[in-house]
Amino acid sequence: MDIVYDADLSGRNSFGMKVKAACLVEYDDVAELESISRDSSLPRPFLHMGGGSNLLFTKDFSGTVLHSRIRFVEEVPHQDAICLRVGAGVVWDDFCALCAARGLWGPENLSSIPGECGAAAVQNIGAYGREVSELVLNVECYDLQEHTMRTFSRDECRYAYRDSYFKNEGKGRYVVTAVNYMLSREASPCLEYGNLSARLAGEYPEASGEQGLAFTPEMIRRTIIGVRDEKLPSPSRVGSAGSYFRNPAVGADFFRELQEKCGAPVPHFENPDGSIKVPAAWLIDSCGWKGRREGGAGVWEKQPLVLVNADGNATPGEICRLEEKIRASVLERFGICLEREVEHV
């Protein structure tokens, strides 16, 4: 266990905000986490974070930042499928790479998403037609209030679009220590998103048979990484938190009115509940924000859903002001209020 006071967090948040925490504690197992939870000398509140890839520090943090170094991957018996139990501190893309190398289906569409496996289960990360909740069997957590372990079934996690129980009622109380993921050796490609199927066929023509069943998880993973690299900034070069806003869902009547108002087809996806999801990137781009700068903050030139620390010196205030200007312009033009996906701290 490592404890650092007055800790620099500049390299621990993907936005690259130059902020500090009163204390930073990294722990290696549940026993150390329990010791931390009972230590009254550590500044409160606690903030648990993984790779710092889905948050924006708006100022220095006056409490203690916790970070897991619980890193293991082990197969556990299960009657229906292959189950891998994964420590919360395992880097998510390392897990995706391991699964693809073993020929295991499940997380390949989620390759290259920054962060760690514990945070992935909290955020319900998603991309290219998949959400991590589809793979979760259960989530093992430490209860900071009761100082006990608890396992949440997938239903108890209350997963929804970029949401879970741990982001709402359980926020600040439960720390994910491990996640049990269900995987399969049977081919189950998800290729319906965008032009993913066509791109794969172009890159691997010898495997582009009926329903893409000849593709391998490794092929899909490589293609996904290529698509992401073309559209999204590398956190090692340009600070960002990935997709900044959620895709809004509107009613069918509202969407018809929106189509009439725009006088042209509006890209959309139909949700199972009958609502219509409108791409936030399209809304933002239509308002002319792609590639624009406001001080040190900017909108990524290839993906307007991503706000960036454009010059490496953006302040939290500049990011927040850009966020509000974008939200105001989308609301004024389309009558849609964008919600943040990124958490403010």
mmCIF file of C-alpha atoms in Angstrom:
data_model
loop_
_atom_site.group_PDB
_atom_site.id
_atom_site.type_symbol
_atom_site.label_atom_id
_atom_site.label_comp_id
_atom_site.label_asym_id
_atom_site.label_seq_id
_atom_site.Cartn_x
_atom_site.Cartn_y
_atom_site.Cartn_z
ATOM 1 C CA MET A 1 0.000 0.000 0.000
ATOM 2 C CA ASP A 2 1.301 3.461 -0.931
ATOM 3 C CA ILE A 3 0.112 6.696 0.702
ATOM 4 C CA VAL A 4 1.014 10.096 -0.737
ATOM 5 C CA TYR A 5 -0.120 13.426 0.715
ATOM 6 C CA ASP A 6 -0.583 16.556 -1.378
ATOM 7 C CA ALA A 7 -0.605 14.252 -4.394
ATOM 8 C CA ASP A 8 -0.283 15.529 -7.953
ATOM 9 C CA LEU A 9 -3.122 14.098 -10.079
ATOM 10 C CA SER A 10 -2.047 15.641 -13.387
ATOM 11 C CA GLY A 11 -0.970 12.285 -14.790
ATOM 12 C CA ARG A 12 -3.865 10.382 -13.243
ATOM 13 C CA ASN A 13 -6.758 11.975 -15.108
ATOM 14 C CA SER A 14 -7.049 11.622 -18.860
ATOM 15 C CA PHE A 15 -8.062 15.279 -19.279
ATOM 16 C CA GLY A 16 -4.650 16.234 -17.901
ATOM 17 C CA MET A 17 -6.086 18.744 -15.444
ATOM 18 C CA LYS A 18 -3.347 20.149 -13.206
ATOM 19 C CA VAL A 19 -4.943 19.388 -9.847
ATOM 20 C CA LYS A 20 -3.961 17.818 -6.525
ATOM 21 C CA ALA A 21 -5.567 15.596 -3.919
ATOM 22 C CA ALA A 22 -5.057 15.983 -0.186
ATOM 23 C CA CYS A 23 -4.121 12.307 -0.184
ATOM 24 C CA LEU A 24 -3.714 9.448 -2.672
ATOM 25 C CA VAL A 25 -3.766 5.807 -1.524
ATOM 26 C CA GLU A 26 -3.055 2.818 -3.752
ATOM 27 C CA TYR A 27 -3.852 -0.608 -2.344
ATOM 28 C CA ASP A 28 -3.101 -4.164 -3.458
ATOM 29 C CA ASP A 29 -5.837 -6.301 -1.887
ATOM 30 C CA VAL A 30 -9.112 -6.242 0.028
ATOM 31 C CA ALA A 31 -7.377 -6.430 3.404
ATOM 32 C CA GLU A 32 -5.543 -3.176 2.661
ATOM 33 C CA LEU A 33 -8.773 -1.587 1.444
ATOM 34 C CA GLU A 34 -10.458 -2.535 4.737
ATOM 35 C CA SER A 35 -7.560 -1.000 6.681
ATOM 36 C CA ILE A 36 -7.928 2.208 4.658
ATOM 37 C CA SER A 37 -11.675 2.365 5.273
ATOM 38 C CA ARG A 38 -11.124 2.200 9.042
ATOM 39 C CA ASP A 39 -8.281 4.725 9.144
ATOM 40 C CA SER A 40 -9.748 7.904 10.622
ATOM 41 C CA SER A 41 -6.545 9.858 9.936
ATOM 42 C CA LEU A 42 -7.099 9.861 6.172
ATOM 43 C CA PRO A 43 -8.821 12.987 4.786
ATOM 44 C CA ARG A 44 -12.479 12.568 3.855
ATOM 45 C CA PRO A 45 -14.356 12.134 1.608
ATOM 46 C CA PHE A 46 -13.021 9.144 -0.303
ATOM 47 C CA LEU A 47 -13.039 9.194 -4.095
ATOM 48 C CA HIS A 48 -12.346 5.907 -5.816
ATOM 49 C CA MET A 49 -11.098 6.161 -9.381
ATOM 50 C CA GLY A 50 -9.645 3.852 -11.994
ATOM 51 C CA GLY A 51 -7.723 5.351 -14.885
ATOM 52 C CA GLY A 52 -9.354 8.750 -14.432
ATOM 53 C CA SER A 53 -10.845 8.567 -17.915
ATOM 54 C CA ASN A 54 -14.468 9.539 -17.333
ATOM 55 C CA LEU A 55 -14.190 12.525 -15.029
ATOM 56 C CA LEU A 56 -13.249 16.170 -14.945
ATOM 57 C CA PHE A 57 -11.573 17.580 -11.873
ATOM 58 C CA THR A 58 -12.963 21.077 -11.517
ATOM 59 C CA LYS A 59 -10.592 21.919 -8.634
ATOM 60 C CA ASP A 60 -8.190 20.324 -6.165
ATOM 61 C CA PHE A 61 -9.728 17.426 -4.237
ATOM 62 C CA SER A 62 -9.808 17.919 -0.468
ATOM 63 C CA GLY A 63 -10.239 14.246 0.419
ATOM 64 C CA THR A 64 -8.487 10.949 -0.317
ATOM 65 C CA VAL A 65 -8.327 9.426 -3.783
ATOM 66 C CA LEU A 66 -8.288 5.617 -3.724
ATOM 67 C CA HIS A 67 -6.858 3.512 -6.531
ATOM 68 C CA SER A 68 -6.913 -0.261 -6.841
ATOM 69 C CA ARG A 69 -3.893 -2.340 -7.760
ATOM 70 C CA ILE A 70 -5.875 -5.580 -7.482
ATOM 71 C CA ARG A 71 -4.779 -7.189 -10.735
ATOM 72 C CA PHE A 72 -5.510 -10.786 -11.612
ATOM 73 C CA VAL A 73 -7.434 -12.782 -14.213
ATOM 74 C CA GLU A 74 -8.566 -16.276 -13.301
ATOM 75 C CA GLU A 75 -11.043 -18.713 -14.787
ATOM 76 C CA VAL A 76 -13.743 -19.851 -12.387
ATOM 77 C CA PRO A 77 -16.116 -22.790 -12.851
ATOM 78 C CA HIS A 78 -19.491 -22.056 -14.435
ATOM 79 C CA GLN A 79 -21.958 -24.461 -15.983
ATOM 80 C CA ASP A 80 -23.141 -22.330 -18.893
ATOM 81 C CA ALA A 81 -20.121 -20.464 -20.254
ATOM 82 C CA ILE A 82 -16.556 -19.427 -19.644
ATOM 83 C CA CYS A 83 -16.315 -17.129 -16.639
ATOM 84 C CA LEU A 84 -13.258 -14.987 -15.982
ATOM 85 C CA ARG A 85 -12.904 -13.318 -12.602
ATOM 86 C CA VAL A 86 -10.948 -10.110 -13.067
ATOM 87 C CA GLY A 87 -9.399 -7.794 -10.498
ATOM 88 C CA ALA A 88 -10.727 -4.236 -10.538
ATOM 89 C CA GLY A 89 -7.296 -2.759 -11.252
ATOM 90 C CA VAL A 90 -6.729 -4.691 -14.493
ATOM 91 C CA VAL A 91 -6.510 -2.304 -17.446
ATOM 92 C CA TRP A 92 -9.658 -2.814 -19.516
ATOM 93 C CA ASP A 93 -7.934 -2.997 -22.894
ATOM 94 C CA ASP A 94 -5.421 -5.507 -21.545
ATOM 95 C CA PHE A 95 -8.394 -7.703 -20.644
ATOM 96 C CA CYS A 96 -9.843 -7.241 -24.145
ATOM 97 C CA ALA A 97 -6.495 -8.222 -25.665
ATOM 98 C CA LEU A 98 -6.263 -11.323 -23.467
ATOM 99 C CA CYS A 99 -9.768 -12.466 -24.442
ATOM 100 C CA ALA A 100 -9.112 -11.942 -28.140
ATOM 101 C CA ALA A 101 -5.815 -13.827 -27.947
ATOM 102 C CA ARG A 102 -7.616 -16.770 -26.320
ATOM 103 C CA GLY A 103 -10.394 -16.731 -28.924
ATOM 104 C CA LEU A 104 -13.001 -15.685 -26.360
ATOM 105 C CA TRP A 105 -15.988 -13.676 -27.569
ATOM 106 C CA GLY A 106 -17.502 -10.789 -25.646
ATOM 107 C CA PRO A 107 -15.446 -7.623 -25.171
ATOM 108 C CA GLU A 108 -13.880 -7.283 -28.656
ATOM 109 C CA ASN A 109 -16.157 -4.367 -29.681
ATOM 110 C CA LEU A 110 -15.132 -2.525 -26.514
ATOM 111 C CA SER A 111 -11.408 -2.647 -27.304
ATOM 112 C CA SER A 112 -9.250 0.421 -26.738
ATOM 113 C CA ILE A 113 -11.661 2.100 -24.298
ATOM 114 C CA PRO A 114 -9.488 3.721 -21.615
ATOM 115 C CA GLY A 115 -9.830 2.758 -17.964
ATOM 116 C CA GLU A 116 -9.841 -0.297 -15.748
ATOM 117 C CA CYS A 117 -12.122 -3.307 -15.318
ATOM 118 C CA GLY A 118 -13.691 -2.156 -12.056
ATOM 119 C CA ALA A 119 -14.610 1.242 -13.479
ATOM 120 C CA ALA A 120 -15.923 -0.403 -16.668
ATOM 121 C CA ALA A 121 -18.530 -2.248 -14.596
ATOM 122 C CA VAL A 122 -19.481 0.949 -12.761
ATOM 123 C CA GLN A 123 -19.808 3.104 -15.892
ATOM 124 C CA ASN A 124 -21.388 0.409 -18.070
ATOM 125 C CA ILE A 125 -19.038 1.371 -20.870
ATOM 126 C CA GLY A 126 -20.296 0.823 -24.384
ATOM 127 C CA ALA A 127 -19.258 1.177 -28.013
ATOM 128 C CA TYR A 128 -20.027 -0.208 -31.474
ATOM 129 C CA GLY A 129 -23.255 -1.903 -30.483
ATOM 130 C CA ARG A 130 -22.080 -3.497 -27.227
ATOM 131 C CA GLU A 131 -22.287 -2.627 -23.520
ATOM 132 C CA VAL A 132 -20.161 -4.222 -20.828
ATOM 133 C CA SER A 133 -23.297 -5.071 -18.828
ATOM 134 C CA GLU A 134 -24.043 -7.783 -21.428
ATOM 135 C CA LEU A 135 -20.952 -9.628 -20.179
ATOM 136 C CA VAL A 136 -21.259 -9.134 -16.424
ATOM 137 C CA LEU A 137 -22.250 -12.125 -14.295
ATOM 138 C CA ASN A 138 -21.756 -10.324 -10.989
ATOM 139 C CA VAL A 139 -19.683 -7.621 -9.329
ATOM 140 C CA GLU A 140 -17.755 -8.096 -6.078
ATOM 141 C CA CYS A 141 -17.629 -5.010 -3.866
ATOM 142 C CA TYR A 142 -16.317 -3.809 -0.542
ATOM 143 C CA ASP A 143 -18.855 -1.882 1.565
ATOM 144 C CA LEU A 144 -17.115 1.165 3.053
ATOM 145 C CA GLN A 145 -19.911 1.644 5.592
ATOM 146 C CA GLU A 146 -20.389 -1.895 6.863
ATOM 147 C CA HIS A 147 -16.775 -3.000 6.246
ATOM 148 C CA THR A 148 -17.961 -6.207 4.589
ATOM 149 C CA MET A 149 -17.878 -7.754 1.129
ATOM 150 C CA ARG A 150 -20.999 -7.940 -1.017
ATOM 151 C CA THR A 151 -21.608 -9.474 -4.442
ATOM 152 C CA PHE A 152 -24.124 -7.801 -6.771
ATOM 153 C CA SER A 153 -25.833 -9.849 -9.468
ATOM 154 C CA ARG A 154 -26.192 -8.266 -12.888
ATOM 155 C CA ASP A 155 -29.838 -7.419 -12.110
ATOM 156 C CA GLU A 156 -28.857 -5.819 -8.807
ATOM 157 C CA CYS A 157 -26.377 -3.611 -10.673
ATOM 158 C CA ARG A 158 -29.407 -1.925 -12.348
ATOM 159 C CA TYR A 159 -27.603 -1.326 -15.589
ATOM 160 C CA ALA A 160 -28.871 1.237 -18.050
ATOM 161 C CA TYR A 161 -27.329 3.370 -20.770
ATOM 162 C CA ARG A 162 -23.974 4.513 -19.291
ATOM 163 C CA ASP A 163 -25.464 4.014 -15.851
ATOM 164 C CA SER A 164 -25.575 1.606 -12.907
ATOM 165 C CA TYR A 165 -26.513 1.323 -9.238
ATOM 166 C CA PHE A 166 -22.933 2.264 -8.346
ATOM 167 C CA LYS A 167 -23.331 5.685 -9.964
ATOM 168 C CA ASN A 168 -26.532 6.399 -8.027
ATOM 169 C CA GLU A 169 -27.686 4.906 -4.712
ATOM 170 C CA GLY A 170 -24.448 2.977 -4.219
ATOM 171 C CA LYS A 171 -22.143 5.856 -5.094
ATOM 172 C CA GLY A 172 -19.448 6.454 -2.501
ATOM 173 C CA ARG A 173 -20.386 3.349 -0.505
ATOM 174 C CA TYR A 174 -19.297 0.379 -2.618
ATOM 175 C CA VAL A 175 -15.834 -0.156 -4.083
ATOM 176 C CA VAL A 176 -15.564 -2.724 -6.853
ATOM 177 C CA THR A 177 -12.818 -5.249 -6.113
ATOM 178 C CA ALA A 178 -13.470 -7.812 -8.875
ATOM 179 C CA VAL A 179 -15.855 -8.472 -11.749
ATOM 180 C CA ASN A 180 -16.965 -11.856 -13.098
ATOM 181 C CA TYR A 181 -17.363 -11.703 -16.871
ATOM 182 C CA MET A 182 -19.193 -14.298 -18.982
ATOM 183 C CA LEU A 183 -17.498 -15.117 -22.286
ATOM 184 C CA SER A 184 -17.957 -17.661 -25.067
ATOM 185 C CA ARG A 185 -15.908 -19.687 -27.516
ATOM 186 C CA GLU A 186 -18.827 -19.766 -29.956
ATOM 187 C CA ALA A 187 -18.703 -17.095 -32.642
ATOM 188 C CA SER A 188 -21.047 -14.213 -31.784
ATOM 189 C CA PRO A 189 -19.941 -11.149 -33.765
ATOM 190 C CA CYS A 190 -21.834 -7.892 -33.357
ATOM 191 C CA LEU A 191 -21.313 -6.049 -36.634
ATOM 192 C CA GLU A 192 -24.508 -4.012 -37.067
ATOM 193 C CA TYR A 193 -23.077 -0.696 -35.856
ATOM 194 C CA GLY A 194 -22.336 1.815 -38.614
ATOM 195 C CA ASN A 195 -20.106 0.478 -41.378
ATOM 196 C CA LEU A 196 -18.289 -1.986 -39.136
ATOM 197 C CA SER A 197 -19.337 -5.006 -41.195
ATOM 198 C CA ALA A 198 -18.231 -3.422 -44.467
ATOM 199 C CA ARG A 199 -14.926 -2.332 -42.993
ATOM 200 C CA LEU A 200 -14.199 -5.817 -41.692
ATOM 201 C CA ALA A 201 -15.088 -7.312 -45.071
ATOM 202 C CA GLY A 202 -12.628 -4.941 -46.710
ATOM 203 C CA GLU A 203 -9.836 -5.755 -44.278
ATOM 204 C CA TYR A 204 -10.494 -9.503 -44.097
ATOM 205 C CA PRO A 205 -12.232 -10.516 -47.363
ATOM 206 C CA GLU A 206 -11.350 -14.161 -46.839
ATOM 207 C CA ALA A 207 -13.435 -14.198 -43.624
ATOM 208 C CA SER A 208 -16.466 -12.196 -44.740
ATOM 209 C CA GLY A 209 -18.889 -15.070 -45.080
ATOM 210 C CA GLU A 210 -22.502 -15.300 -44.038
ATOM 211 C CA GLN A 211 -23.154 -13.261 -40.850
ATOM 212 C CA GLY A 212 -19.409 -12.777 -40.429
ATOM 213 C CA LEU A 213 -19.056 -16.061 -38.565
ATOM 214 C CA ALA A 214 -15.559 -16.574 -39.968
ATOM 215 C CA PHE A 215 -14.285 -13.425 -38.290
ATOM 216 C CA THR A 216 -12.322 -13.912 -35.088
ATOM 217 C CA PRO A 217 -12.390 -11.753 -31.946
ATOM 218 C CA GLU A 218 -8.843 -10.654 -32.814
ATOM 219 C CA MET A 219 -9.909 -9.458 -36.279
ATOM 220 C CA ILE A 220 -12.772 -7.429 -34.832
ATOM 221 C CA ARG A 221 -10.555 -6.040 -32.075
ATOM 222 C CA ARG A 222 -7.939 -4.836 -34.564
ATOM 223 C CA THR A 223 -10.584 -3.204 -36.738
ATOM 224 C CA ILE A 224 -12.217 -1.478 -33.765
ATOM 225 C CA ILE A 225 -8.854 -0.122 -32.637
ATOM 226 C CA GLY A 226 -8.218 1.201 -36.144
ATOM 227 C CA VAL A 227 -11.588 2.948 -36.276
ATOM 228 C CA ARG A 228 -11.095 4.496 -32.836
ATOM 229 C CA ASP A 229 -7.575 5.665 -33.675
ATOM 230 C CA GLU A 230 -8.905 7.463 -36.746
ATOM 231 C CA LYS A 231 -11.690 9.247 -34.870
ATOM 232 C CA LEU A 232 -10.524 9.773 -31.293
ATOM 233 C CA PRO A 233 -7.516 11.532 -29.760
ATOM 234 C CA SER A 234 -4.911 9.446 -27.969
ATOM 235 C CA PRO A 235 -4.965 10.383 -24.237
ATOM 236 C CA SER A 236 -1.157 10.214 -24.284
ATOM 237 C CA ARG A 237 -1.075 13.123 -26.756
ATOM 238 C CA VAL A 238 -4.291 15.110 -26.232
ATOM 239 C CA GLY A 239 -6.161 15.247 -22.957
ATOM 240 C CA SER A 240 -9.827 14.244 -23.038
ATOM 241 C CA ALA A 241 -12.366 12.126 -21.197
ATOM 242 C CA GLY A 242 -13.737 10.357 -24.260
ATOM 243 C CA SER A 243 -17.395 10.938 -25.079
ATOM 244 C CA TYR A 244 -18.377 13.981 -23.058
ATOM 245 C CA PHE A 245 -22.158 13.905 -23.559
ATOM 246 C CA ARG A 246 -24.741 11.141 -23.587
ATOM 247 C CA ASN A 247 -26.812 10.480 -26.682
ATOM 248 C CA PRO A 248 -30.232 11.963 -25.811
ATOM 249 C CA ALA A 249 -33.436 9.950 -26.117
ATOM 250 C CA VAL A 250 -36.614 11.746 -27.196
ATOM 251 C CA GLY A 251 -40.234 10.739 -27.689
ATOM 252 C CA ALA A 252 -41.547 9.653 -31.067
ATOM 253 C CA ASP A 253 -43.766 12.739 -31.418
ATOM 254 C CA PHE A 254 -40.899 15.086 -30.552
ATOM 255 C CA PHE A 255 -38.685 13.328 -33.090
ATOM 256 C CA ARG A 256 -41.266 13.736 -35.869
ATOM 257 C CA GLU A 257 -41.426 17.451 -35.096
ATOM 258 C CA LEU A 258 -37.636 17.607 -35.100
ATOM 259 C CA GLN A 259 -37.507 15.982 -38.538
ATOM 260 C CA GLU A 260 -40.015 18.505 -39.863
ATOM 261 C CA LYS A 261 -38.106 21.391 -38.311
ATOM 262 C CA CYS A 262 -34.798 20.255 -39.805
ATOM 263 C CA GLY A 263 -36.357 19.602 -43.218
ATOM 264 C CA ALA A 264 -34.013 16.669 -43.728
ATOM 265 C CA PRO A 265 -33.449 13.180 -42.321
ATOM 266 C CA VAL A 266 -32.068 13.180 -38.778
ATOM 267 C CA PRO A 267 -29.811 10.248 -37.855
ATOM 268 C CA HIS A 268 -31.363 8.175 -35.097
ATOM 269 C CA PHE A 269 -31.701 4.786 -33.429
ATOM 270 C CA GLU A 270 -34.896 3.276 -32.073
ATOM 271 C CA ASN A 271 -34.733 2.121 -28.457
ATOM 272 C CA PRO A 272 -36.654 -0.942 -27.231
ATOM 273 C CA ASP A 273 -38.927 1.297 -25.143
ATOM 274 C CA GLY A 274 -40.097 3.212 -28.217
ATOM 275 C CA SER A 275 -38.007 6.309 -27.595
ATOM 276 C CA ILE A 276 -35.639 7.628 -30.254
ATOM 277 C CA LYS A 277 -31.923 8.088 -29.611
ATOM 278 C CA VAL A 278 -30.389 11.021 -31.486
ATOM 279 C CA PRO A 279 -26.588 11.104 -31.790
ATOM 280 C CA ALA A 280 -25.199 13.889 -29.635
ATOM 281 C CA ALA A 281 -22.250 14.165 -32.042
ATOM 282 C CA TRP A 282 -24.627 15.065 -34.891
ATOM 283 C CA LEU A 283 -26.399 17.692 -32.778
ATOM 284 C CA ILE A 284 -23.098 19.284 -31.743
ATOM 285 C CA ASP A 285 -21.677 19.174 -35.270
ATOM 286 C CA SER A 286 -24.858 20.726 -36.668
ATOM 287 C CA CYS A 287 -24.324 23.656 -34.328
ATOM 288 C CA GLY A 288 -20.884 24.228 -35.818
ATOM 289 C CA TRP A 289 -18.732 23.163 -32.896
ATOM 290 C CA LYS A 290 -16.482 20.560 -34.535
ATOM 291 C CA GLY A 291 -12.846 21.683 -34.334
ATOM 292 C CA ARG A 292 -13.590 24.945 -32.484
ATOM 293 C CA ARG A 293 -11.455 26.280 -29.654
ATOM 294 C CA GLU A 294 -12.408 28.307 -26.587
ATOM 295 C CA GLY A 295 -9.174 29.247 -24.841
ATOM 296 C CA GLY A 296 -7.288 26.057 -24.031
ATOM 297 C CA ALA A 297 -10.404 23.898 -24.441
ATOM 298 C CA GLY A 298 -11.632 22.564 -27.746
ATOM 299 C CA VAL A 299 -13.912 20.195 -29.617
ATOM 300 C CA TRP A 300 -12.045 17.378 -31.352
ATOM 301 C CA GLU A 301 -11.893 17.952 -35.092
ATOM 302 C CA LYS A 302 -12.779 14.360 -35.990
ATOM 303 C CA GLN A 303 -15.404 13.642 -33.325
ATOM 304 C CA PRO A 304 -17.501 16.509 -31.916
ATOM 305 C CA LEU A 305 -18.643 14.376 -28.980
ATOM 306 C CA VAL A 306 -15.141 14.697 -27.499
ATOM 307 C CA LEU A 307 -13.984 17.802 -25.646
ATOM 308 C CA VAL A 308 -10.224 18.154 -25.380
ATOM 309 C CA ASN A 309 -7.490 19.896 -23.446
ATOM 310 C CA ALA A 310 -6.348 21.322 -26.759
ATOM 311 C CA ASP A 311 -3.042 22.904 -25.774
ATOM 312 C CA GLY A 312 -2.301 20.851 -22.657
ATOM 313 C CA ASN A 313 -2.880 23.874 -20.457
ATOM 314 C CA ALA A 314 -6.668 24.156 -20.366
ATOM 315 C CA THR A 315 -8.160 24.965 -16.991
ATOM 316 C CA PRO A 316 -11.208 23.200 -15.559
ATOM 317 C CA GLY A 317 -13.096 26.465 -15.947
ATOM 318 C CA GLU A 318 -12.392 26.589 -19.674
ATOM 319 C CA ILE A 319 -13.677 23.032 -20.165
ATOM 320 C CA CYS A 320 -16.807 23.809 -18.145
ATOM 321 C CA ARG A 321 -17.526 27.019 -20.058
ATOM 322 C CA LEU A 322 -17.150 25.214 -23.382
ATOM 323 C CA GLU A 323 -19.500 22.505 -22.141
ATOM 324 C CA GLU A 324 -22.149 25.067 -21.209
ATOM 325 C CA LYS A 325 -21.878 26.907 -24.527
ATOM 326 C CA ILE A 326 -22.363 23.673 -26.443
ATOM 327 C CA ARG A 327 -25.341 22.666 -24.317
ATOM 328 C CA ALA A 328 -26.934 26.112 -24.739
ATOM 329 C CA SER A 329 -26.552 26.104 -28.524
ATOM 330 C CA VAL A 330 -28.017 22.590 -28.908
ATOM 331 C CA LEU A 331 -30.929 23.495 -26.637
ATOM 332 C CA GLU A 332 -31.620 26.699 -28.558
ATOM 333 C CA ARG A 333 -31.507 25.089 -31.988
ATOM 334 C CA PHE A 334 -33.061 21.690 -31.349
ATOM 335 C CA GLY A 335 -34.866 21.984 -28.005
ATOM 336 C CA ILE A 336 -32.760 19.103 -26.641
ATOM 337 C CA CYS A 337 -30.834 19.368 -23.373
ATOM 338 C CA LEU A 338 -27.593 17.388 -23.504
ATOM 339 C CA GLU A 339 -26.572 15.485 -20.394
ATOM 340 C CA ARG A 340 -22.965 14.984 -19.386
ATOM 341 C CA GLU A 341 -21.491 11.521 -19.470
ATOM 342 C CA VAL A 342 -18.327 12.820 -17.807
ATOM 343 C CA GLU A 343 -18.509 13.267 -14.030
ATOM 344 C CA HIS A 344 -17.479 16.578 -12.461
ATOM 345 C CA VAL A 345 -15.417 16.248 -9.282
#
